[in-house]
XYZ file of C-alpha atoms in Angstrom:
492
model
C 5.104 -7.924 -15.533
C 6.076 -5.315 -12.542
C 3.275 -3.696 -13.482
C 0.687 -6.475 -13.497
C 1.554 -7.611 -10.428
C 0.734 -4.404 -8.739
C -2.795 -4.562 -9.367
C -3.002 -8.749 -8.668
C -0.859 -8.061 -5.326
C -3.972 -6.540 -4.013
C -6.497 -8.601 -5.473
C -5.212 -11.330 -4.049
C -5.162 -10.273 -0.553
C -8.905 -8.849 -0.893
C -9.204 -13.069 -1.995
C -7.608 -14.455 1.043
C -9.086 -12.131 3.468
C -12.789 -13.226 2.027
C -11.582 -16.892 2.514
C -10.783 -16.620 6.217
C -13.549 -18.000 8.746
C -14.740 -15.097 10.225
C -16.005 -17.251 13.369
C -12.470 -18.271 14.301
C -10.623 -15.758 17.302
C -8.041 -15.426 15.479
C -9.070 -13.827 11.783
C -9.232 -10.513 13.076
C -5.395 -11.059 12.932
C -4.513 -12.603 9.973
C -6.872 -10.049 8.451
C -4.985 -7.403 9.268
C -1.280 -9.112 8.479
C -2.571 -10.247 5.054
C -3.958 -7.144 3.727
C -0.852 -5.362 5.454
C 1.621 -7.716 3.896
C -0.296 -6.870 0.439
C 0.063 -3.644 0.482
C 3.868 -3.583 1.347
C 4.696 -6.297 -1.311
C 3.142 -3.354 -2.981
C 5.770 -1.183 -1.841
C 8.325 -3.382 -2.783
C 7.763 -3.937 -6.389
C 7.149 0.190 -6.740
C 10.297 0.833 -5.341
C 11.817 -1.651 -7.857
C 10.680 -0.356 -10.357
C 11.338 3.219 -9.927
C 15.164 2.027 -8.945
C 15.457 0.590 -12.472
C 13.391 3.430 -13.969
C 15.614 5.335 -16.962
C 14.919 8.915 -15.751
C 16.577 10.150 -19.159
C 13.869 9.704 -20.911
C 10.471 11.207 -21.555
C 9.073 7.866 -22.791
C 6.243 5.374 -21.222
C 8.446 2.522 -19.729
C 7.722 -1.083 -18.522
C 4.725 -1.091 -21.465
C 2.474 -4.155 -21.038
C -0.442 -4.949 -23.283
C -3.646 -7.111 -23.072
C -5.456 -7.177 -26.179
C -9.677 -7.969 -25.805
C -9.818 -8.546 -22.355
C -13.749 -7.545 -22.069
C -13.952 -5.656 -25.216
C -11.019 -3.787 -24.253
C -7.302 -3.348 -25.571
C -5.655 -2.813 -21.653
C -2.820 -1.001 -22.040
C -0.114 -0.059 -19.001
C 2.794 2.042 -19.019
C 4.685 4.892 -16.707
C 6.709 7.743 -17.253
C 8.702 10.285 -15.701
C 5.093 12.100 -13.756
C 3.025 8.774 -13.332
C 6.014 7.095 -11.563
C 5.885 8.918 -8.266
C 1.825 9.231 -7.913
C 2.373 5.142 -8.138
C 5.110 5.352 -5.240
C 2.878 7.931 -3.578
C 0.253 5.322 -3.767
C 2.114 2.326 -2.637
C 3.586 4.438 0.713
C 0.511 5.854 1.619
C -1.576 2.091 1.714
C 0.165 1.001 4.531
C 0.277 4.066 6.515
C -3.590 4.227 6.220
C -4.023 0.812 6.531
C -1.274 1.642 9.930
C -3.493 4.637 11.281
C -6.799 2.001 11.261
C -5.374 -0.618 12.969
C -6.921 -0.545 16.206
C -9.828 2.101 15.401
C -12.069 0.070 13.408
C -13.830 -2.461 15.500
C -16.623 -4.305 13.584
C -16.815 -4.995 9.928
C -13.418 -5.452 9.968
C -12.818 -7.755 6.981
C -14.752 -5.352 4.622
C -12.772 -2.548 5.970
C -9.711 -4.421 4.374
C -11.050 -5.639 1.331
C -12.514 -2.367 0.475
C -9.030 -0.302 1.169
C -7.120 -3.009 -0.824
C -9.673 -3.101 -3.735
C -9.032 0.637 -3.682
C -5.306 0.368 -3.626
C -5.836 -1.432 -7.283
C -8.211 0.872 -8.385
C -6.149 3.827 -7.729
C -3.041 2.236 -9.343
C -4.899 1.067 -12.651
C -5.606 4.885 -12.917
C -2.108 6.196 -12.722
C -0.856 2.617 -15.091
C -3.218 2.590 -17.990
C -1.876 4.188 -21.371
C -6.136 4.844 -22.480
C -8.113 7.955 -21.537
C -11.403 5.486 -22.122
C -9.651 2.870 -19.081
C -8.618 6.293 -17.302
C -12.236 7.383 -17.231
C -13.646 4.090 -16.093
C -10.779 3.282 -13.447
C -11.444 6.862 -12.435
C -14.659 6.808 -11.742
C -14.631 2.866 -9.937
C -13.228 4.327 -7.322
C -16.457 5.685 -5.890
C -18.263 2.466 -4.833
C -15.044 1.697 -2.430
C -15.243 5.213 -1.100
C -18.606 4.841 -0.720
C -18.921 2.071 1.230
C -16.102 2.731 3.257
C -18.085 6.406 4.501
C -20.914 4.525 4.615
C -19.833 1.583 6.499
C -16.972 3.079 9.165
C -17.971 6.710 8.594
C -19.236 9.132 12.349
C -23.046 10.402 12.795
C -23.413 11.522 8.867
C -21.736 9.476 7.498
C -24.880 7.972 4.946
C -25.406 11.917 4.123
C -21.319 12.112 3.710
C -21.248 9.292 1.408
C -23.901 10.475 -0.830
C -22.493 13.628 -1.112
C -19.343 12.025 -2.546
C -20.978 9.883 -4.769
C -23.180 12.053 -6.502
C -21.089 15.384 -6.488
C -17.978 13.180 -8.557
C -20.145 11.252 -10.388
C -22.172 14.275 -11.893
C -19.095 16.220 -12.945
C -17.342 12.934 -14.404
C -19.952 12.889 -16.406
C -18.863 15.808 -18.512
C -15.517 14.112 -18.819
C -17.633 11.225 -20.108
C -19.148 13.392 -22.945
C -15.443 14.788 -23.474
C -13.468 11.759 -24.031
C -16.252 9.872 -26.029
C -16.207 13.326 -28.300
C -12.396 13.036 -28.483
C -12.725 9.180 -29.191
C -15.538 9.787 -32.210
C -13.159 12.771 -33.696
C -9.885 10.997 -33.305
C -10.877 7.029 -33.705
C -8.617 6.584 -30.938
C -8.184 6.559 -27.361
C -4.553 5.453 -26.593
C -2.495 8.128 -25.081
C 0.458 8.239 -27.639
C -1.727 8.898 -30.754
C -3.382 11.694 -29.381
C -0.511 13.149 -28.115
C 0.804 13.632 -32.035
C -3.232 14.679 -33.352
C -4.173 18.395 -33.353
C -7.815 19.452 -32.413
C -9.462 22.216 -33.977
C -9.704 24.824 -31.878
C -13.452 25.473 -31.504
C -14.169 21.720 -30.583
C -10.896 21.885 -28.006
C -13.078 24.538 -26.314
C -15.868 22.262 -25.806
C -13.702 19.545 -24.842
C -11.661 21.554 -22.270
C -15.081 22.778 -20.676
C -16.175 19.129 -19.873
C -12.911 17.869 -18.965
C -12.124 20.583 -16.405
C -15.807 20.763 -15.095
C -14.915 17.447 -13.826
C -11.316 18.245 -12.428
C -12.817 21.115 -10.802
C -15.358 18.745 -9.051
C -12.660 16.573 -7.953
C -9.852 18.560 -7.202
C -12.192 20.770 -5.583
C -12.045 24.498 -6.004
C -14.962 26.767 -4.387
C -18.362 26.131 -5.553
C -17.396 22.797 -5.977
C -16.048 21.717 -2.470
C -18.928 21.027 -0.352
C -18.621 16.989 -1.064
C -15.203 17.194 0.159
C -15.682 18.861 3.663
C -18.412 16.025 4.519
C -16.238 13.069 3.269
C -13.126 14.294 5.320
C -15.390 14.665 8.722
C -17.054 11.911 8.574
C -14.803 9.482 7.044
C -12.878 6.813 9.303
C -9.169 8.102 9.537
C -7.860 5.750 6.606
C -10.612 7.132 4.641
C -9.739 10.548 5.043
C -5.841 9.632 4.472
C -6.595 7.955 1.419
C -8.965 10.904 0.141
C -6.307 13.661 0.731
C -3.227 11.989 -0.039
C -4.285 10.166 -3.266
C -7.831 10.872 -4.450
C -7.737 14.682 -4.454
C -4.447 13.905 -7.096
C -6.771 12.514 -9.433
C -7.082 15.602 -10.959
C -4.003 16.831 -10.999
C -2.777 13.604 -12.749
C -5.657 13.984 -15.383
C -4.405 17.674 -16.252
C -1.222 16.077 -16.994
C -2.822 13.714 -19.133
C -6.067 14.983 -20.602
C -5.191 18.801 -21.405
C -1.916 20.194 -20.930
C -0.737 17.443 -24.157
C -4.350 17.062 -25.883
C -5.291 20.496 -25.869
C -2.260 22.860 -25.324
C -3.950 26.266 -26.977
C -7.531 26.204 -25.165
C -5.463 25.594 -21.975
C -3.293 28.447 -22.645
C -6.501 30.780 -23.525
C -8.342 29.935 -20.398
C -5.611 29.970 -18.161
C -6.456 33.427 -16.926
C -9.762 32.284 -16.223
C -8.437 29.172 -14.272
C -6.096 31.233 -12.199
C -9.427 33.434 -11.008
C -10.958 30.502 -9.975
C -7.603 29.525 -7.724
C -6.979 32.459 -6.410
C -10.562 32.235 -5.339
C -10.496 29.389 -3.785
C -7.319 29.862 -2.058
C -8.473 33.071 -0.297
C -11.886 31.694 0.821
C -10.979 28.496 2.064
C -8.012 30.281 3.971
C -10.464 32.249 5.786
C -12.748 29.423 6.494
C -9.820 27.277 7.643
C -8.814 30.169 9.976
C -12.628 29.986 11.449
C -13.343 26.607 12.247
C -13.205 24.454 15.160
C -13.627 21.113 13.487
C -10.179 20.358 13.668
C -11.002 17.419 10.686
C -12.648 20.168 8.907
C -10.432 22.530 9.574
C -7.817 20.102 7.614
C -10.699 19.458 4.871
C -10.087 23.552 4.415
C -6.318 23.446 4.265
C -6.181 20.591 1.728
C -8.952 22.755 -0.555
C -6.341 25.972 -0.336
C -3.440 23.857 -0.955
C -5.036 21.822 -3.940
C -5.894 25.471 -5.751
C -1.801 26.256 -5.840
C -1.151 23.213 -7.184
C -3.799 23.242 -9.784
C -3.006 26.640 -10.777
C 0.656 25.559 -11.342
C -0.505 23.534 -13.377
C -1.335 25.478 -15.750
C 1.552 27.876 -15.736
C 3.330 26.172 -18.914
C 6.028 26.847 -17.306
C 8.823 24.257 -15.947
C 8.904 25.785 -12.486
C 5.345 25.795 -12.050
C 4.653 22.094 -13.696
C 7.160 20.898 -11.708
C 5.970 22.616 -8.620
C 2.671 21.592 -8.735
C 3.653 17.953 -8.915
C 6.016 18.458 -5.757
C 3.543 20.164 -4.180
C 0.782 17.589 -4.296
C 3.473 14.759 -3.234
C 4.389 16.902 0.111
C 0.073 17.234 0.291
C -0.318 13.605 0.516
C 2.286 13.626 3.086
C 1.804 16.271 5.254
C -2.264 15.937 4.797
C -1.656 12.279 6.234
C 0.139 13.815 9.431
C -1.973 15.867 9.870
C -5.130 13.591 10.153
C -3.122 10.498 11.910
C -2.378 13.710 15.156
C -5.351 15.250 15.008
C -8.074 12.690 13.252
C -6.643 10.066 14.176
C -4.669 10.151 17.519
C -6.492 12.251 19.409
C -10.193 11.660 18.313
C -9.578 7.857 19.082
C -8.513 9.299 22.773
C -11.139 11.729 23.426
C -14.243 10.729 20.835
C -14.515 14.701 19.756
C -13.166 16.531 17.046
C -13.715 20.139 18.841
C -10.552 22.632 19.493
C -12.268 23.864 22.278
C -11.859 20.152 24.362
C -7.750 20.628 23.837
C -5.786 22.549 25.256
C -2.142 21.382 26.569
C -1.449 18.905 24.650
C 2.262 19.397 25.620
C 1.687 18.584 29.046
C 0.629 14.991 28.329
C 1.435 14.299 24.856
C 4.968 15.536 24.256
C 6.173 13.819 21.492
C 2.871 14.085 19.586
C 3.384 17.523 19.639
C 6.866 17.287 18.025
C 5.049 15.660 15.394
C 2.047 17.667 15.041
C 4.574 20.883 15.074
C 6.665 19.649 12.247
C 3.495 18.561 10.178
C 2.277 22.322 10.595
C 5.379 23.870 9.568
C 5.493 21.973 6.241
C 1.342 22.691 5.850
C 2.547 26.390 5.672
C 5.240 26.012 3.268
C 8.572 26.484 5.716
C 11.483 26.428 4.439
C 13.715 22.677 4.832
C 9.841 20.391 3.976
C 8.332 19.434 0.854
C 6.152 21.736 0.868
C 8.446 24.964 0.384
C 10.115 23.338 -2.586
C 6.439 22.685 -4.252
C 5.182 25.862 -3.292
C 8.460 28.416 -4.098
C 8.157 26.739 -7.510
C 4.361 26.763 -7.787
C 3.769 30.452 -7.169
C 6.937 31.203 -9.150
C 5.874 29.799 -12.537
C 1.988 31.499 -11.400
C 3.930 34.819 -11.295
C 5.893 34.362 -14.689
C 2.978 33.695 -16.033
C -0.030 35.880 -14.525
C 2.433 38.649 -11.620
C -1.170 39.888 -10.175
C -2.348 35.752 -9.981
C 0.807 35.810 -8.622
C 0.234 37.711 -6.139
C -2.936 36.550 -4.663
C -1.699 33.186 -4.679
C 1.224 34.196 -2.271
C -1.279 35.127 0.022
C -1.820 31.132 0.640
C 1.837 31.366 2.465
C 0.679 33.727 4.718
C -2.740 32.770 5.305
C -1.405 28.703 5.653
C 0.910 30.429 8.358
C -2.181 31.838 10.186
C -4.258 29.067 10.037
C -1.609 25.984 10.718
C 0.383 27.733 13.647
C -3.070 28.548 15.257
C -4.688 25.522 15.265
C -1.250 24.680 16.928
C -0.895 26.953 19.895
C -4.849 26.206 20.623
C -4.170 22.534 20.806
C -1.077 22.411 22.263
C -0.687 25.334 24.592
C -3.452 27.449 26.756
C -4.237 25.757 29.292
C -4.777 22.225 29.973
C -7.326 19.332 28.677
C -10.129 19.317 30.519
C -11.530 16.882 33.392
C -13.940 15.019 30.817
C -10.254 14.304 29.432
C -7.666 13.619 31.464
C -8.290 9.783 32.260
C -8.275 8.708 28.577
C -5.323 10.851 27.229
C -1.962 9.178 27.157
C 0.932 9.903 24.620
C 1.629 7.887 21.034
C 2.107 4.529 21.413
C 4.899 2.444 19.322
C 2.602 1.828 15.794
C 1.395 5.426 15.973
C 5.633 6.897 16.008
C 6.117 4.745 13.445
C 3.401 6.158 10.746
C 4.539 9.656 12.226
C 7.969 8.872 11.565
C 7.642 7.833 8.404
C 5.271 10.874 7.166
C 7.740 13.172 8.722
C 11.067 11.510 6.807
C 9.826 12.024 3.699
C 8.526 15.729 4.459
C 12.459 16.750 5.312
C 14.550 14.476 4.017
C 12.848 15.032 0.422
C 12.237 19.060 1.305
C 16.575 19.068 2.044
C 17.377 17.152 -1.279
C 14.621 16.581 -3.593
C 16.879 16.330 -6.625
C 15.752 13.456 -6.514
C 12.602 13.742 -7.976
C 13.353 16.811 -10.110
C 15.643 15.270 -11.865
C 12.862 12.219 -13.380
C 10.640 15.257 -14.020
C 12.277 17.157 -15.947
C 12.147 15.118 -19.368
C 8.388 14.582 -18.811
C 7.594 17.930 -17.696
C 9.643 19.687 -20.716
C 8.247 17.665 -22.990
C 4.716 18.958 -22.081
C 5.484 22.466 -22.655
C 3.325 24.608 -25.407
C 5.722 26.745 -27.038
C 3.813 29.389 -28.796
C 3.287 33.200 -29.124
C 0.718 34.355 -27.393
C -0.235 38.248 -26.772
C 1.433 39.389 -23.068
C -2.530 39.231 -20.734
C -2.402 42.265 -18.885
C -4.100 42.473 -15.130
């Protein structure tokens, strides 16, 4: 019942918003209140699920079965992995709505309807227990994102929306072919059934390549990352937050659902190739981040680097690497959202420019924002006592245990992330004063922005100090994924 409510509540919110008379003066206020209330109700429901969740088992819980719904048998459930992605989604969505509370001035009803539908589809990806439905919901987020960027984006929004749609749709065609192959060979698309079956090794190779291409585009890794930069830069603030915090995590969740349990032998065999791709992505994205001057593009490049780290951690076949990849993904969701609110939200809303050259001496006129910005920059480079540190340390530990040389190359992300994060903070917060063109419109954050940033900073610090509440639940589900096999050592 709880899982169905998570999907139904945002849909009810969209229906209520659609029924509001747009010609009334109060329609804008009612639209925003209904949208925010729907997302907050979903957050409360997800917290109830988490509190009553039994973390001493690796079985799916709260399982719901709906038969013959439009020729599909819909199965919903959560385990120790999906529960945290559901929580991340329900926490980020109210923050995304609040962050764009005043910046969206036109087509307000359309914006909040798209955001609520996006929440429903994202939650469905994390709750479904069928790989075919996983693909359907995995692809169904593209139309809302396409409309969100195409209608509410910046100057090159049309180009960015098509980049997003075509890149990810093309990559997901390989995922569809792989899922159809699994379905035809096994006669089932149910998770529990597929976890217990063995696939021929040669067949596993072709299935793995198709699935990995789709997830490489969605992660994204080097060579498939162009769509992300355009989508982040041109997207509205709420879209950038959802894209960085939740959408980029779909590939990691897919790896834990489709690759590691179903294709364990091949995932071990291709680990070295995945690690090479990840190491190249980390170094390339980090060096590109240092030289860019567009603040939203800078944060987008840093997302590519961090995504590559947790991608490598997911293929380590070690308990610390697997847990670290999930923790780093969750931490990146909070920190990237905070950076987008600080730089892509507050500063861009005040000044109308994304160029770092115009931002100097922010600490003089916006001291409170500078403090939050400093916290998120420290977290972004994996400083101890932050949630990112736990994720990066465990991920890099697992990578190094699997392949020491690749672990060394992946560890360069620590130095490089510190370089571009602190360099960005110094250029924006110090180094002179704002230009005269901007001085008149600059003022510190208001109560709404303070609440958003404080919430994200609190999650980052509290979970960094006490991350046991997450790892305790992950243990049982992660140990079930580990594949025990005698393999020849890979020497690099």
